[in-house]
Structures are given as C-alpha cells and as structure tokens.
Amino acid sequence: MTADELMSIMDNPNLISGIYNYCDRWCERCTKTDRCSVFLTTPKMDPENFPDEESYFDAVFQSLHDSFLISMELLQRSATEKGIDLDDISTNPDLAQIELNRIEVRKSPISNLANDYVVIGHEWFNTCADSLKALEKSLQQADQMNLPNRNPKKEAADLRNALEVISHYNRQIYVKLIRAQSSRLEDVTTFEKDEFPKDSDGSAKVALIGIDHSIKAWEVLWHHLPEQEDTILPILSLLDSLRNQTEALFPEARDFKRPGFDE
Ligand code: SF4
C-alpha cells in the first residue's frame, strides 16, 4: 500500500475516529471492521497461506517496515504543509521518570494479580488436553445416542467458544491494566480537571470487559468439567477479585464511552 492509497482509505467519512483505541482487538468477531481504519489498512496475513513459519514472519516484518516508511512519509508531508522542520524538533522525555512509572505500575497489586491470571491460564491450557479429549468423546457419544433434553452440538460449540474467549483475553487483561495504570500516572498531569474522558478509564473498561467475558467462559468450563472444580473455582475467585480491584481503582471506567461501541 502506498501513502496515497492509505490517505484515500483514511478520507472515508464512514470511519469512526479512534474506535481501535478501546476495542478488544478481536477483529475476527468485530462488527465494525468497515468503520475501522486499523482493520482497513492492515494487510491480512494468514499463517496458513505461507509455506513455513520463516516466510510468514519475513512477510510480517516486511509489512511493518512498509508501514513505518509510509508513516514517515505522511509525517514529513504534514510537517512540510505546516512549515515544520522535523530536524529542528528537540525532544527531552524524562526517561528516568518513565522508567520509575513503569516499575511502579508493574509491581502494583493489580498487575501482579493480572499476571497471576496469565500464568494460571497458560498452565491450565497446557494440562487440559486429556480432559478435553474425554469431554469431546462423551459429547460425540451423546450425539450418536440422540438423547432427549441434550444438544451435544450446541454444547460443543459453547465449549469451543469458551476456550477461545479465555485464550483471547488471558493476556489482554494484563496488558490493558498496565496501560490503564500507566495512563493514570500521565492523566494526573494531563487532565487536572475532570473535563475529558480519560485513557486510563477506557483501557480499564476494556480490561473489565475481558474479565466479564472470561468469568462467563470459565463458568461454562466448570459446567462441562465438574471434576476440575478444584482448579476452576480458584481461577474464578482470582478473576472476581481482579474485577473488584479494577472497579475500585477506576470507578469511572464502566461509564467510559468507547467510540463506536458505547455511543
Ligand atoms: S475496532 Fe474492530 S476491526 Fe478495529 S481493531 Fe478493534 S476489533 Fe479490530
């Protein structure tokens, strides 16, 4: 894609500004792809269309490189239009403060809890194969027996959906909570008055949505795998605690209006 092609996509009045900032990045399930500039300008690369992993990653890095060049070209064009000499701009970020903020955010109780959930989630997926195989077999048998009051195909679909939901949000919750807390530290100086919606609240809301969906998904697993109660109940308890702590730390987050989704 060239810079001009990118600009013609960006000129589409149907696009929703900033919709991609507070979505859950689950583009395959998103109902707003035709209104999202990130989706429309991101090359679609399916690993299955490449002969091997190496050629897939080569293509991904080439795409990133091309995007960077286009961004630089557009930045240069905009600077020229506004009479700005990019070489004259001096930046002086307070790197020491940024590092201190990063450390503070990563060691906070809420970050630790979210990270615990990432680890526990991974562990569960690494050890669930036998249980899921047994469950699959029992659903197939139920399907063949045509039992009354059972719908094994729907049960299998619900189960698959629950696994996909847990997998999709497992790490995203942590990432969004890190961003929410980092933004909170910046909000203190940027938004001294409560006039603007805060990025910290928007990010916390996306984390909360991920937690809500994940809790429902684990409940589906618990229903299908009652023998795993001792494993799944502590996970549900952790997520419930994470939800409560997030709501306490970001009391305005649930009211944040995400462009394109809540308006
Ligand atoms: S708004 Fe939808 S299409 Fe755009 S990045 Fe988010 S999930 Fe993907």
Short mmCIF file of C-alpha atoms and ligand atoms in Angstrom, two decimals:
data_model
loop_
_atom_site.label_atom_id
_atom_site.label_comp_id
_atom_site.label_asym_id
_atom_site.label_seq_id
_atom_site.Cartn_x
_atom_site.Cartn_y
_atom_site.Cartn_z
CA MET A 1 0.00 0.00 0.00
CA THR A 2 1.25 3.49 -0.86
CA ALA A 3 0.86 6.64 1.23
CA ASP A 4 -1.77 7.92 -1.23
CA GLU A 5 -3.76 4.69 -1.02
CA LEU A 6 -3.63 4.92 2.77
CA MET A 7 -4.82 8.53 2.68
CA SER A 8 -7.76 7.64 0.43
CA ILE A 9 -8.88 4.99 2.95
CA MET A 10 -8.45 7.44 5.82
CA ASP A 11 -10.62 10.00 3.96
CA ASN A 12 -13.65 7.70 4.26
CA PRO A 13 -16.25 9.67 6.29
CA ASN A 14 -17.74 6.38 7.49
CA LEU A 15 -14.70 5.69 9.69
CA ILE A 16 -15.10 6.05 13.43
CA SER A 17 -12.26 8.06 14.85
CA GLY A 18 -10.26 6.18 17.49
CA ILE A 19 -12.52 3.11 17.50
CA TYR A 20 -9.45 0.87 17.67
CA ASN A 21 -8.16 2.50 20.88
CA TYR A 22 -10.70 0.85 23.19
CA CYS A 23 -11.78 -2.29 21.34
CA ASP A 24 -10.75 -5.79 22.34
CA ARG A 25 -8.73 -6.33 19.15
CA TRP A 26 -10.77 -9.37 18.24
CA CYS A 27 -11.15 -8.33 14.61
CA GLU A 28 -12.49 -11.74 13.52
CA ARG A 29 -15.52 -11.14 15.73
CA CYS A 30 -15.80 -7.38 15.34
CA THR A 31 -18.97 -5.93 13.79
CA LYS A 32 -17.28 -2.62 12.93
CA THR A 33 -14.47 -3.69 10.63
CA ASP A 34 -15.78 -1.50 7.79
CA ARG A 35 -15.54 1.56 10.06
CA CYS A 36 -12.10 0.90 11.50
CA SER A 37 -9.05 2.41 9.78
CA VAL A 38 -6.69 -0.02 11.52
CA PHE A 39 -8.56 -3.01 10.12
CA LEU A 40 -8.88 -1.48 6.64
CA THR A 41 -5.21 -0.52 6.40
CA THR A 42 -3.66 -3.61 7.99
CA PRO A 43 -2.54 -6.27 5.48
CA LYS A 44 -4.34 -9.55 6.12
CA MET A 45 -1.80 -12.30 6.55
CA ASP A 46 -2.90 -15.79 7.40
CA PRO A 47 0.00 -18.03 8.54
CA GLU A 48 -1.72 -20.91 6.73
CA ASN A 49 -1.14 -19.18 3.40
CA PHE A 50 2.63 -19.34 3.85
CA PRO A 51 4.77 -22.42 3.18
CA ASP A 52 6.56 -22.14 6.53
CA GLU A 53 6.89 -20.04 9.68
CA GLU A 54 10.02 -18.27 8.47
CA SER A 55 8.40 -16.92 5.29
CA TYR A 56 5.36 -15.83 7.32
CA PHE A 57 7.49 -13.83 9.77
CA ASP A 58 9.51 -12.39 6.86
CA ALA A 59 6.25 -11.11 5.37
CA VAL A 60 5.10 -9.69 8.73
CA PHE A 61 8.38 -7.80 9.23
CA GLN A 62 8.32 -6.52 5.65
CA SER A 63 4.79 -5.27 6.23
CA LEU A 64 5.87 -3.49 9.44
CA HIS A 65 8.80 -1.96 7.60
CA ASP A 66 6.49 -0.73 4.79
CA SER A 67 4.04 0.73 7.33
CA PHE A 68 6.88 2.58 9.05
CA LEU A 69 8.05 4.09 5.75
CA ILE A 70 4.51 5.19 4.87
CA SER A 71 4.05 6.75 8.32
CA MET A 72 7.33 8.64 7.95
CA GLU A 73 6.28 9.87 4.51
CA LEU A 74 2.93 11.11 5.81
CA LEU A 75 4.59 12.74 8.81
CA GLN A 76 7.04 14.51 6.52
CA ARG A 77 4.21 15.67 4.23
CA SER A 78 2.22 17.03 7.17
CA ALA A 79 5.28 18.78 8.62
CA THR A 80 6.06 20.37 5.24
CA GLU A 81 2.46 21.60 4.90
CA LYS A 82 2.68 23.21 8.34
CA GLY A 83 6.17 24.61 7.74
CA ILE A 84 7.76 22.48 10.47
CA ASP A 85 11.35 21.29 10.14
CA LEU A 86 11.39 17.84 11.75
CA ASP A 87 15.17 18.00 12.16
CA ASP A 88 14.75 21.05 14.40
CA ILE A 89 12.43 19.38 16.86
CA SER A 90 14.15 18.50 20.09
CA THR A 91 12.58 16.03 22.45
CA ASN A 92 13.51 15.72 26.05
CA PRO A 93 11.47 12.95 27.63
CA ASP A 94 12.13 12.36 31.28
CA LEU A 95 13.40 8.82 30.78
CA ALA A 96 14.17 8.31 34.46
CA GLN A 97 10.59 9.20 35.42
CA ILE A 98 9.19 6.98 32.66
CA GLU A 99 11.24 4.06 33.99
CA LEU A 100 10.11 4.75 37.58
CA ASN A 101 6.48 4.80 36.42
CA ARG A 102 6.98 1.55 34.52
CA ILE A 103 8.41 -0.17 37.59
CA GLU A 104 5.69 1.19 39.86
CA VAL A 105 2.92 0.01 37.52
CA ARG A 106 4.36 -3.47 37.01
CA LYS A 107 4.72 -4.19 40.71
CA SER A 108 1.26 -2.94 41.72
CA PRO A 109 -1.11 -5.46 43.36
CA ILE A 110 -3.49 -5.34 40.42
CA SER A 111 -0.67 -6.01 37.91
CA ASN A 112 0.55 -8.94 39.99
CA LEU A 113 -2.93 -10.39 40.15
CA ALA A 114 -3.46 -9.98 36.40
CA ASN A 115 -0.07 -11.58 35.76
CA ASP A 116 -1.01 -14.49 38.04
CA TYR A 117 -4.06 -14.99 35.85
CA VAL A 118 -1.88 -15.09 32.70
CA VAL A 119 0.31 -17.79 34.28
CA ILE A 120 -2.60 -19.84 35.65
CA GLY A 121 -4.45 -19.60 32.34
CA HIS A 122 -1.41 -20.84 30.41
CA GLU A 123 -0.89 -23.67 32.88
CA TRP A 124 -4.49 -24.75 32.50
CA PHE A 125 -4.26 -24.82 28.71
CA ASN A 126 -1.02 -26.82 28.95
CA THR A 127 -2.66 -29.50 31.05
CA CYS A 128 -6.25 -29.65 29.80
CA ALA A 129 -5.75 -31.83 26.70
CA ASP A 130 -6.80 -35.15 28.31
CA SER A 131 -9.90 -33.68 29.96
CA LEU A 132 -10.98 -32.01 26.73
CA LYS A 133 -10.44 -35.20 24.70
CA ALA A 134 -12.57 -37.17 27.16
CA LEU A 135 -15.24 -34.47 27.02
CA GLU A 136 -15.21 -34.45 23.22
CA LYS A 137 -15.66 -38.23 23.20
CA SER A 138 -18.56 -38.07 25.61
CA LEU A 139 -20.26 -35.34 23.54
CA GLN A 140 -19.84 -37.44 20.38
CA GLN A 141 -21.40 -40.43 22.15
CA ALA A 142 -24.29 -38.30 23.40
CA ASP A 143 -24.81 -37.04 19.85
CA GLN A 144 -24.95 -40.58 18.46
CA MET A 145 -27.38 -41.68 21.18
CA ASN A 146 -29.77 -38.86 20.32
CA LEU A 147 -30.57 -38.35 23.99
CA PRO A 148 -33.63 -36.26 24.87
CA ASN A 149 -33.02 -32.86 26.50
CA ARG A 150 -29.47 -32.78 25.17
CA ASN A 151 -27.97 -30.77 22.34
CA PRO A 152 -24.36 -32.02 22.14
CA LYS A 153 -23.56 -29.95 19.05
CA LYS A 154 -24.54 -26.76 20.85
CA GLU A 155 -22.67 -27.87 23.96
CA ALA A 156 -19.55 -28.44 21.84
CA ALA A 157 -19.94 -25.01 20.22
CA ASP A 158 -20.37 -23.33 23.63
CA LEU A 159 -17.30 -25.11 24.90
CA ARG A 160 -15.22 -24.11 21.88
CA ASN A 161 -16.36 -20.52 22.28
CA ALA A 162 -15.45 -20.54 25.98
CA LEU A 163 -11.95 -21.80 25.19
CA GLU A 164 -11.48 -19.14 22.51
CA VAL A 165 -12.71 -16.39 24.84
CA ILE A 166 -10.38 -17.43 27.66
CA SER A 167 -7.46 -17.69 25.28
CA HIS A 168 -8.14 -14.31 23.64
CA TYR A 169 -8.48 -12.28 26.84
CA ASN A 170 -5.97 -14.13 29.03
CA ARG A 171 -3.02 -11.82 28.38
CA GLN A 172 -5.01 -8.86 27.07
CA ILE A 173 -6.46 -8.19 30.53
CA TYR A 174 -2.92 -7.78 31.92
CA VAL A 175 -1.82 -5.56 29.02
CA LYS A 176 -4.87 -3.28 29.32
CA LEU A 177 -4.46 -2.94 33.09
CA ILE A 178 -0.81 -1.99 32.64
CA ARG A 179 -1.85 0.65 30.11
CA ALA A 180 -4.67 1.90 32.36
CA GLN A 181 -2.31 2.39 35.30
CA SER A 182 0.41 3.97 33.13
CA SER A 183 -2.12 6.37 31.65
CA ARG A 184 -3.41 7.14 35.14
CA LEU A 185 0.04 8.44 36.07
CA GLU A 186 0.00 10.64 32.95
CA ASP A 187 -3.65 11.69 33.44
CA VAL A 188 -2.68 13.30 36.74
CA THR A 189 -0.69 15.92 34.88
CA THR A 190 -2.60 15.98 31.58
CA PHE A 191 -6.15 16.16 32.92
CA GLU A 192 -6.07 18.24 36.04
CA LYS A 193 -9.79 18.88 35.71
CA ASP A 194 -12.25 16.10 35.02
CA GLU A 195 -13.26 17.57 31.66
CA PHE A 196 -12.17 14.85 29.28
CA PRO A 197 -12.72 11.11 29.11
CA LYS A 198 -9.55 9.51 30.40
CA ASP A 199 -7.49 6.96 28.51
CA SER A 200 -6.94 5.18 31.83
CA ASP A 201 -10.70 4.64 32.23
CA GLY A 202 -11.06 3.48 28.62
CA SER A 203 -8.26 0.94 29.00
CA ALA A 204 -9.61 -0.23 32.35
CA LYS A 205 -13.03 -0.69 30.74
CA VAL A 206 -11.56 -2.95 28.04
CA ALA A 207 -9.86 -4.96 30.80
CA LEU A 208 -13.17 -5.22 32.68
CA ILE A 209 -14.96 -6.41 29.55
CA GLY A 210 -12.28 -9.08 29.13
CA ILE A 211 -12.70 -10.12 32.77
CA ASP A 212 -16.51 -10.28 32.44
CA HIS A 213 -16.32 -12.47 29.33
CA SER A 214 -13.62 -14.65 30.87
CA ILE A 215 -15.66 -15.27 34.04
CA LYS A 216 -18.63 -16.42 31.95
CA ALA A 217 -16.34 -18.64 29.86
CA TRP A 218 -14.77 -20.30 32.93
CA GLU A 219 -18.28 -20.92 34.27
CA VAL A 220 -19.07 -22.78 31.03
CA LEU A 221 -15.92 -24.90 31.51
CA TRP A 222 -16.84 -25.57 35.13
CA HIS A 223 -20.27 -26.76 34.00
CA HIS A 224 -18.74 -29.17 31.46
CA LEU A 225 -15.78 -30.24 33.59
CA PRO A 226 -17.15 -30.52 37.13
CA GLU A 227 -14.25 -32.80 38.09
CA GLN A 228 -11.99 -29.74 37.61
CA GLU A 229 -13.84 -27.73 40.25
CA ASP A 230 -10.75 -27.52 42.49
CA THR A 231 -8.84 -25.85 39.66
CA ILE A 232 -11.54 -23.71 38.12
CA LEU A 233 -13.07 -22.23 41.29
CA PRO A 234 -9.79 -20.58 42.40
CA ILE A 235 -9.46 -19.10 38.89
CA LEU A 236 -12.98 -17.68 39.12
CA SER A 237 -12.17 -16.31 42.55
CA LEU A 238 -9.00 -14.66 41.21
CA LEU A 239 -10.92 -13.05 38.34
CA ASP A 240 -13.64 -11.84 40.68
CA SER A 241 -11.02 -10.25 42.90
CA LEU A 242 -9.33 -8.68 39.86
CA ARG A 243 -12.67 -7.26 38.73
CA ASN A 244 -13.39 -5.79 42.17
CA GLN A 245 -9.93 -4.24 42.46
CA THR A 246 -10.14 -2.80 38.93
CA GLU A 247 -13.55 -1.24 39.63
CA ALA A 248 -12.24 0.20 42.89
CA LEU A 249 -9.12 1.66 41.25
CA PHE A 250 -11.01 3.00 38.20
CA PRO A 251 -14.52 3.81 39.49
CA GLU A 252 -15.39 5.74 36.29
CA ALA A 253 -14.27 3.01 33.92
CA ARG A 254 -17.65 1.32 33.41
CA ASP A 255 -19.14 4.67 32.31
CA PHE A 256 -16.43 5.35 29.73
CA LYS A 257 -17.97 5.66 26.26
CA ARG A 258 -15.86 3.73 23.78
CA PRO A 259 -16.06 5.27 20.29
CA GLY A 260 -18.19 3.09 18.03
CA PHE A 261 -19.19 0.61 20.73
CA ASP A 262 -20.86 2.51 23.54
CA GLU A 263 -22.20 5.53 21.70
S1 SF4 B 1 -12.31 -1.86 16.15
FE1 SF4 B 1 -12.77 -3.95 15.46
S2 SF4 B 1 -11.75 -4.14 13.49
FE2 SF4 B 1 -10.85 -2.37 14.53
S3 SF4 B 1 -9.02 -3.16 15.58
FE3 SF4 B 1 -10.75 -3.22 17.00
S4 SF4 B 1 -11.60 -5.29 16.83
FE4 SF4 B 1 -10.32 -4.91 15.02
#
